Coordinates of C-alpha atoms in Angstrom, one line a residue:
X1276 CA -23.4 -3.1 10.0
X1277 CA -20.4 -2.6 12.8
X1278 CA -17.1 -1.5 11.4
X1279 CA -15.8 -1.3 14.9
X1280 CA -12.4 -4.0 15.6
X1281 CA -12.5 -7.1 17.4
X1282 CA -10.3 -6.6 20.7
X1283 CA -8.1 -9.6 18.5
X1284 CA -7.8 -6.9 15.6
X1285 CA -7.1 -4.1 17.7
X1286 CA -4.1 -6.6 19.6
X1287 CA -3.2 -7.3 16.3
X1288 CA -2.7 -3.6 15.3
X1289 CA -0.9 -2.9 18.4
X1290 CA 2.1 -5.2 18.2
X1291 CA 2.7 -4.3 14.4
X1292 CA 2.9 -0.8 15.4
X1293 CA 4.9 -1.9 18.5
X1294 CA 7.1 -4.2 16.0
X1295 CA 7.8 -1.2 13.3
X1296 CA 8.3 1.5 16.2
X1297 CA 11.2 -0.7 17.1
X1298 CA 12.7 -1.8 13.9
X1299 CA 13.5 1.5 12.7
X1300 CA 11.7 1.7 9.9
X1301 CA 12.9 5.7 8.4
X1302 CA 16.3 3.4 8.4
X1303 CA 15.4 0.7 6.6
X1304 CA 13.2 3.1 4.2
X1305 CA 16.3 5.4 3.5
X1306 CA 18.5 2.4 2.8
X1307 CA 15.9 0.6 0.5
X1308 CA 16.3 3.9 -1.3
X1309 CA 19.3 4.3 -1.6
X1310 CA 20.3 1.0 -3.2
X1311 CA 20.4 -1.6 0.2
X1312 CA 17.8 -3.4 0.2
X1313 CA 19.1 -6.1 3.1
X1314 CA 17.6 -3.8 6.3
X1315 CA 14.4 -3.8 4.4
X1316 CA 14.6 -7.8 3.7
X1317 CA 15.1 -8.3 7.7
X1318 CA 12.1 -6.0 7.8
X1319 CA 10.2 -8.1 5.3
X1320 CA 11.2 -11.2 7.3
X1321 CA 9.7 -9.7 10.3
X1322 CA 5.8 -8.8 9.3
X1323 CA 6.1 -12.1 7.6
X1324 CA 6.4 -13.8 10.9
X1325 CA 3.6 -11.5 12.3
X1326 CA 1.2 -13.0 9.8
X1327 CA 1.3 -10.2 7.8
X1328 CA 1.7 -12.2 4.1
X1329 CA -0.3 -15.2 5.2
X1330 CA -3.3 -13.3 5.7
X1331 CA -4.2 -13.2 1.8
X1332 CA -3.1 -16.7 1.4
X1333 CA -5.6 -19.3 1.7
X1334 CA -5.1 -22.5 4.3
X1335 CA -5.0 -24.7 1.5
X1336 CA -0.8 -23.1 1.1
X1337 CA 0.2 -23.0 4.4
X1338 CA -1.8 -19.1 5.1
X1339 CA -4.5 -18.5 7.0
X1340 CA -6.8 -16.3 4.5
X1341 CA -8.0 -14.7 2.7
X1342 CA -9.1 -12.3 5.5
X1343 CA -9.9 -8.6 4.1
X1344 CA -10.4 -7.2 7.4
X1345 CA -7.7 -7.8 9.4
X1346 CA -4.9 -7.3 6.2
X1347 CA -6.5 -3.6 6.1
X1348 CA -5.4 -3.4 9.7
X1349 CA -1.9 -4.4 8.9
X1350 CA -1.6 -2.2 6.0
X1351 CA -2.8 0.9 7.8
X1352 CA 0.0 0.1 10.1
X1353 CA 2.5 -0.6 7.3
X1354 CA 1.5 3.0 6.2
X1355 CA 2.1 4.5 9.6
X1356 CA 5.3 3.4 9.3
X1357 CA 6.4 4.0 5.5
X1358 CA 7.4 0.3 5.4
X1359 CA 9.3 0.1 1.7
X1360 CA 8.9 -3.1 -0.9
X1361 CA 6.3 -4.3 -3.1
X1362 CA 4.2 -4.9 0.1
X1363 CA 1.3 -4.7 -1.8
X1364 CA 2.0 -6.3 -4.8
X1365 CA 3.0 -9.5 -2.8
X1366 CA -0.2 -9.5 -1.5
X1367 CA -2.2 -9.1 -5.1
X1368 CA 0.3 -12.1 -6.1
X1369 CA -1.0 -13.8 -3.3
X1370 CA -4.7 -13.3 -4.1
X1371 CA -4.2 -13.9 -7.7
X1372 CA -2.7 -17.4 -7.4
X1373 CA -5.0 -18.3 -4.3
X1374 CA -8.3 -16.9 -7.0
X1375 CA -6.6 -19.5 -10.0
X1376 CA -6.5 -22.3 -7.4
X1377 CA -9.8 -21.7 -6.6
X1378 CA -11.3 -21.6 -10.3
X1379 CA -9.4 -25.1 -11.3
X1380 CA -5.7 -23.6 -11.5
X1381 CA -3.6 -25.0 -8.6
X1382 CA -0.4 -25.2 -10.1
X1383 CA 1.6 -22.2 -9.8
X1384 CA -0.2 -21.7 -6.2
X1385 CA 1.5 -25.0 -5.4
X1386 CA 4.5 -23.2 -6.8
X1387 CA 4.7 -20.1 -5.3
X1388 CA 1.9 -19.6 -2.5
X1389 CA 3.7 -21.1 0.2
X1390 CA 7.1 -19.0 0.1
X1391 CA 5.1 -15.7 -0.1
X1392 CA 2.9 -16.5 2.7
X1393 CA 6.4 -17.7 4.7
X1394 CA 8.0 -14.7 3.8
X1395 CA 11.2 -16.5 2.1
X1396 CA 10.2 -14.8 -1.3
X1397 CA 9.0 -11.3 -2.4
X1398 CA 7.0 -10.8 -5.8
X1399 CA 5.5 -8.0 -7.9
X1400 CA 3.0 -7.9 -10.1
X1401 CA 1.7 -6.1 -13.1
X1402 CA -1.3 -6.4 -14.8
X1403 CA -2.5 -4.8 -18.1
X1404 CA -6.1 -3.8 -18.5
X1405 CA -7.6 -5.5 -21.1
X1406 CA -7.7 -2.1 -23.8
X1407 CA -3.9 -1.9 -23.1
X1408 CA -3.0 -5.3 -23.2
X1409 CA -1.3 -4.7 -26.9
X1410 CA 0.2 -1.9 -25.9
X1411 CA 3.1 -1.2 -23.4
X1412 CA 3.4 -3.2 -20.4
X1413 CA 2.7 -1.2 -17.2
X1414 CA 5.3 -1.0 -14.7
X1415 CA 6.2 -3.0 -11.6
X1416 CA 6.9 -2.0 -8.3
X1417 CA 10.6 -2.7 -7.1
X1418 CA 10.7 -5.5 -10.2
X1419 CA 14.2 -5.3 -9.1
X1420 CA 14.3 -6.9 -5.8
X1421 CA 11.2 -9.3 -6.2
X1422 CA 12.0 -12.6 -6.1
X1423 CA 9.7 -13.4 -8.9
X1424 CA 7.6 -10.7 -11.1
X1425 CA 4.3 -11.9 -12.5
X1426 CA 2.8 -10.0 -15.7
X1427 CA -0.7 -10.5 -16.4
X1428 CA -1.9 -9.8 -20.2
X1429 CA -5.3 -10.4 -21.0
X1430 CA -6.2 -14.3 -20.2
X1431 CA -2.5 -14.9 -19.7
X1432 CA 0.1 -15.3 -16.6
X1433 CA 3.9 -15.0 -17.1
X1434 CA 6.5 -15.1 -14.8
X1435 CA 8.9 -12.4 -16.2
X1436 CA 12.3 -13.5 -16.8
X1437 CA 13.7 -10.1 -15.9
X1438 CA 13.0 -6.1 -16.0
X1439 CA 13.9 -3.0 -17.9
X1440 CA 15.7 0.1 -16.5
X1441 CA 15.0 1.2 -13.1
X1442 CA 13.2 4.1 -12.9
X1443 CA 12.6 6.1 -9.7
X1444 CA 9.0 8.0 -8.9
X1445 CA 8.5 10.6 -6.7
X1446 CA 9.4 8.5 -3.8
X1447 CA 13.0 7.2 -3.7
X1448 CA 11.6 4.3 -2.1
X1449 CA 9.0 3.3 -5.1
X1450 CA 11.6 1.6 -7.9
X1451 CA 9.5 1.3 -11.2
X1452 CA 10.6 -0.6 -14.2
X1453 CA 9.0 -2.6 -17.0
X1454 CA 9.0 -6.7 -16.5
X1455 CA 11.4 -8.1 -19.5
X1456 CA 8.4 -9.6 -22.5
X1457 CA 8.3 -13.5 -22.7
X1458 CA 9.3 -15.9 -19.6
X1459 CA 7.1 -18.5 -18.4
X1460 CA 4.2 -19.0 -19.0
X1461 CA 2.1 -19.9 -15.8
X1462 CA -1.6 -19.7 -17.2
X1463 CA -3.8 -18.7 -19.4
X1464 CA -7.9 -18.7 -19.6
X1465 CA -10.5 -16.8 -18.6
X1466 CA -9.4 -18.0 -15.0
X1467 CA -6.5 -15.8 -15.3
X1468 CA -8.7 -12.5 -16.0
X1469 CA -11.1 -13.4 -13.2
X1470 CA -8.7 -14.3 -10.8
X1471 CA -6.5 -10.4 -12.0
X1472 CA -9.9 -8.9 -11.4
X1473 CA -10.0 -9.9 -7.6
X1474 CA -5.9 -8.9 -7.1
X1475 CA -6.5 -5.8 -8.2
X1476 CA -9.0 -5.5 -5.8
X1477 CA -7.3 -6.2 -3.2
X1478 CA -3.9 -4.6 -4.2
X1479 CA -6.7 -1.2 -4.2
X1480 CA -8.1 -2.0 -0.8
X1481 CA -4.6 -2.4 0.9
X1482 CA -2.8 0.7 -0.9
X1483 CA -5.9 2.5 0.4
X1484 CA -5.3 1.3 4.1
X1485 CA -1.4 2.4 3.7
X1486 CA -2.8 6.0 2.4
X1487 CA -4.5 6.2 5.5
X1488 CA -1.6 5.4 7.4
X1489 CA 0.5 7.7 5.4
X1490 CA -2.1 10.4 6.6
X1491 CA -2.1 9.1 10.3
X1492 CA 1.7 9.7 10.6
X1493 CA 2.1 12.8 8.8
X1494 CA -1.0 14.0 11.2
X1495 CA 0.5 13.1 14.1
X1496 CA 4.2 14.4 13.4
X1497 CA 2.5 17.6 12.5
X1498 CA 0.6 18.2 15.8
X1499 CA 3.9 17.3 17.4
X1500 CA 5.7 19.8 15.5
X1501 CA 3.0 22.5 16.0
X1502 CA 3.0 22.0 19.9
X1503 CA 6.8 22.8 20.1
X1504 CA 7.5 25.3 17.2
X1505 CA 7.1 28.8 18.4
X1506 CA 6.1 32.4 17.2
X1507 CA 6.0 35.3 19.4
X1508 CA 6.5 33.4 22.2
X1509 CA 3.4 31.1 21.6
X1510 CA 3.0 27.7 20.4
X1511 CA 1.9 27.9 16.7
X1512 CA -0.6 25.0 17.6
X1513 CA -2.4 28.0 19.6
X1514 CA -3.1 29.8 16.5
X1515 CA -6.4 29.6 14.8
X1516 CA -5.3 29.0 11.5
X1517 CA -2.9 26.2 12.2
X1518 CA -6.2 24.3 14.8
X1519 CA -8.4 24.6 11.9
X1520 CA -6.0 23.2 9.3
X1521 CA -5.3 20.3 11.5
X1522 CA -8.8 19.8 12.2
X1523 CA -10.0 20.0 8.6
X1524 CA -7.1 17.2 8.4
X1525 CA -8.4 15.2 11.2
X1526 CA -12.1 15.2 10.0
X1527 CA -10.5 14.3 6.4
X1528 CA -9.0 11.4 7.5
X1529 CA -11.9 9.7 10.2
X1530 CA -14.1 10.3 7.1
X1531 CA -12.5 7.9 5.2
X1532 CA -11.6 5.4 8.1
X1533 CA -15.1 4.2 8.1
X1534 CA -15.5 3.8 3.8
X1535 CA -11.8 1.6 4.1
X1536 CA -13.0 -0.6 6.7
X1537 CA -16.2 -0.9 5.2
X1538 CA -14.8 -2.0 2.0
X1539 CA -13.0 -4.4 3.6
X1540 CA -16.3 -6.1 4.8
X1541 CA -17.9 -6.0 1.8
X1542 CA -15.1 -6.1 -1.2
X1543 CA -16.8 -4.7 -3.8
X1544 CA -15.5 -2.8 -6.4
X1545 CA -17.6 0.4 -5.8
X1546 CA -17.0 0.0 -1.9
X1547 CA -13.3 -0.6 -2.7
X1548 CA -13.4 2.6 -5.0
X1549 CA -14.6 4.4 -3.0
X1550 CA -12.3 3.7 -0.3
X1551 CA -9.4 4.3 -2.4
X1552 CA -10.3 7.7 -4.0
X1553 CA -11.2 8.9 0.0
X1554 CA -8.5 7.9 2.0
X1555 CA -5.6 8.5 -1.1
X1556 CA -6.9 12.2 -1.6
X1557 CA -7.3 12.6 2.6
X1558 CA -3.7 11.4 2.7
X1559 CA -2.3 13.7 0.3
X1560 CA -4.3 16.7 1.9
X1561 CA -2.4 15.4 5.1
X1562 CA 0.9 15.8 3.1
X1563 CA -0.1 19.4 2.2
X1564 CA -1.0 20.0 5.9
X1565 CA 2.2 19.0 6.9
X1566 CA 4.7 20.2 4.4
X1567 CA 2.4 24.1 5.3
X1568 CA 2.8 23.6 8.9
X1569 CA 6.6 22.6 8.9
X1570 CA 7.8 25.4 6.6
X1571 CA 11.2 25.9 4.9
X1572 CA 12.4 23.0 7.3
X1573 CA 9.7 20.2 5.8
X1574 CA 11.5 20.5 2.1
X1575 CA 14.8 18.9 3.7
X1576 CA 15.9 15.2 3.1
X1577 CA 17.7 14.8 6.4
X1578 CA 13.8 15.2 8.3
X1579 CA 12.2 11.7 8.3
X1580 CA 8.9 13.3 7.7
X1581 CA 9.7 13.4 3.8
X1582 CA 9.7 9.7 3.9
X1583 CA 6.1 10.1 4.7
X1584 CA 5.6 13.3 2.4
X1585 CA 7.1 11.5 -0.6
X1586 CA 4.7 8.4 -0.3
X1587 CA 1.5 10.4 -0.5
X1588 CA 1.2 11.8 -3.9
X1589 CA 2.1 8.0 -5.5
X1590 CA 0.1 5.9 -3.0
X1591 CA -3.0 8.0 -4.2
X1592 CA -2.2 7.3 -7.8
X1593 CA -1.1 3.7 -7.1
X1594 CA -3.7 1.0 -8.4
X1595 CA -6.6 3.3 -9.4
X1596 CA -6.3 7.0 -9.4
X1597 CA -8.6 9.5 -8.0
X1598 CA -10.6 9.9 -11.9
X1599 CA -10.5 5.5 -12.1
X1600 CA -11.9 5.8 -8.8
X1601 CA -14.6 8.2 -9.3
X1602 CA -15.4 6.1 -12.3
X1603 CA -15.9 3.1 -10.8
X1604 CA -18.0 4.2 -8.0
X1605 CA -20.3 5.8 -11.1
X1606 CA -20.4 2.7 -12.8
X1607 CA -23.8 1.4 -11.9
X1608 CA -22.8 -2.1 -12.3
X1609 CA -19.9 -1.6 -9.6

């Protein structure tokens, strides 16, 4: 099996990264953070006319998905670039309604499917595993700013009517809080279940591909840095130790490019695991890498790296963490 891109995959990559290099993204990140969300909206607005959101949405409502493959592309690029929102959460949203449709339950994809794949409306998403269902409701990614946030509990789909207190994680840029109980109900059924089985998948596969692109730009600032900083007169890139750390973080982060792409072929939940456990704990090392490398000067908010640095630690955590992984990819029915 080839996991090598199309030359339409690689264009594809090219004029995101092209697209984000000259939006500004650090800009748009730091605002987002800092309680403006309007220059990441125009951001939003942006991949959406790239393609970006349609790719999980099926024909049927106006997409042109679901297609794995390329989305994993454009997530590895959203990574690169630290693009803020519930990126991934829309997406999940996206596949969860498109999964209803397909098992018998059209209407809220009628409802909803159409503006997410357009880009006119953002949406998060929560979903309860089925031992925590009676218990507290997890929390939402940027539940604030989503147009609409969907709860799933058990067999059932709500549309919250609101959200608790805004918490902030360990990256400004990752608002938590807990979707409000009641609101509409959407569905409810086995459907629903099924249908939050395969968003989770996805929402695992494509905060996997934004590890690696977490990892990719934290790599590459960090080689940059290490060319220019200098000790003794000499590059600290010259030195042995810092050539073996970054190689250590190269090899880290190729190994897992094949396992995410991979995954994205084949979408099964071991595959997906695996995928997610690799590239999240290669990105973090990447974080570590960097953050060693930089020194004293790699703690301070004004240097855009800590956008990136901030982001690794929860994307690994985010939708599976490194022990739900390893589980999973135990499991032999995975």
């Amino acid at each position: 099996m080839s996991f090598l891109p199309t030359d339409e995959q690689r264009a594809f990559a090219r004029s995101l990264d092209a697209m984000l290099t000259a939006a500004d993204t650090p800009a748009a990140v730091r605002a987002w953070a800092g309680g403006d969300p309007d220059p990441g909206r125009a951001l939003w607005g942006r991949l959406a006319e790239a393609g970006v959101f349609a790719l999980a949405v099926p024909e049927a409502y106006e997409g042109v998905g679901p297609l794995p493959v390329e989305l994993t592309h454009a997530f590895v690029e959203l990574g690169r670039h630290a693009v803020p929102g519930p990126v991934v959460e829309t997406v999940a949203t996206a596949v969860l309604l498109g999964e209803l449709a397909r098992l018998g339950e059209p209407g809220p994809a009628k409802r909803l499917l159409p503006a997410l794949a357009a880009g006119e409306r953002t949406a998060t998403l929560a979903v309860a595993r089925a031992e925590a269902v009676r218990h507290a409701v997890p929390y939402a990614l940027d539940a604030d700013r989503a147009d609409a946030v969907l709860v799933v509990r058990g067999e059932e789909l709500w549309r919250a009517p609101g959200h608790g207190p805004v918490r902030v994680s360990a990256d400004p840029a990752r608002r938590l809080a807990r979707p409000a109980p009641g609101g509409e109900l959407l569905a409810e059924g086995p459907a629903v279940a099924a249908a939050a089985g395969q968003a989770r998948r996805w929402a695992t596969l494509a905060t996997a591909a934004q590890s690696l692109g977490v990892g990719l730009a934290l790599l590459d600032r960090t080689v940059a840095y290490a060319r220019q900083r200098t000790q003794f007169g000499t590059p600290i890139g010259a030195f042995q130790a810092v050539k073996h750390r970054l190689a250590d973080t190269l090899l880290a982060l190729e190994f897992a490019r094949p396992l995410l792409f991979g995954a994205a072929v084949t979408l099964t939940a071991g595959d997906v695991a695996a995928a997610k456990v690799t590239t999240g704990e290669a990105g973090y090392a990447a974080a570590r890498t960097a953050l060693q490398i930089h020194g004293a000067v790699g703690y301070t908010e004004e240097l855009d790296l800590s956008l990136w640095l901030r982001k690794a630690r929860p994307l690994r955590d985010a939708w599976g963490d490194p022990a739900a992984c390893r589980a999973t990819v135990l499991d032999p029915r995975s």
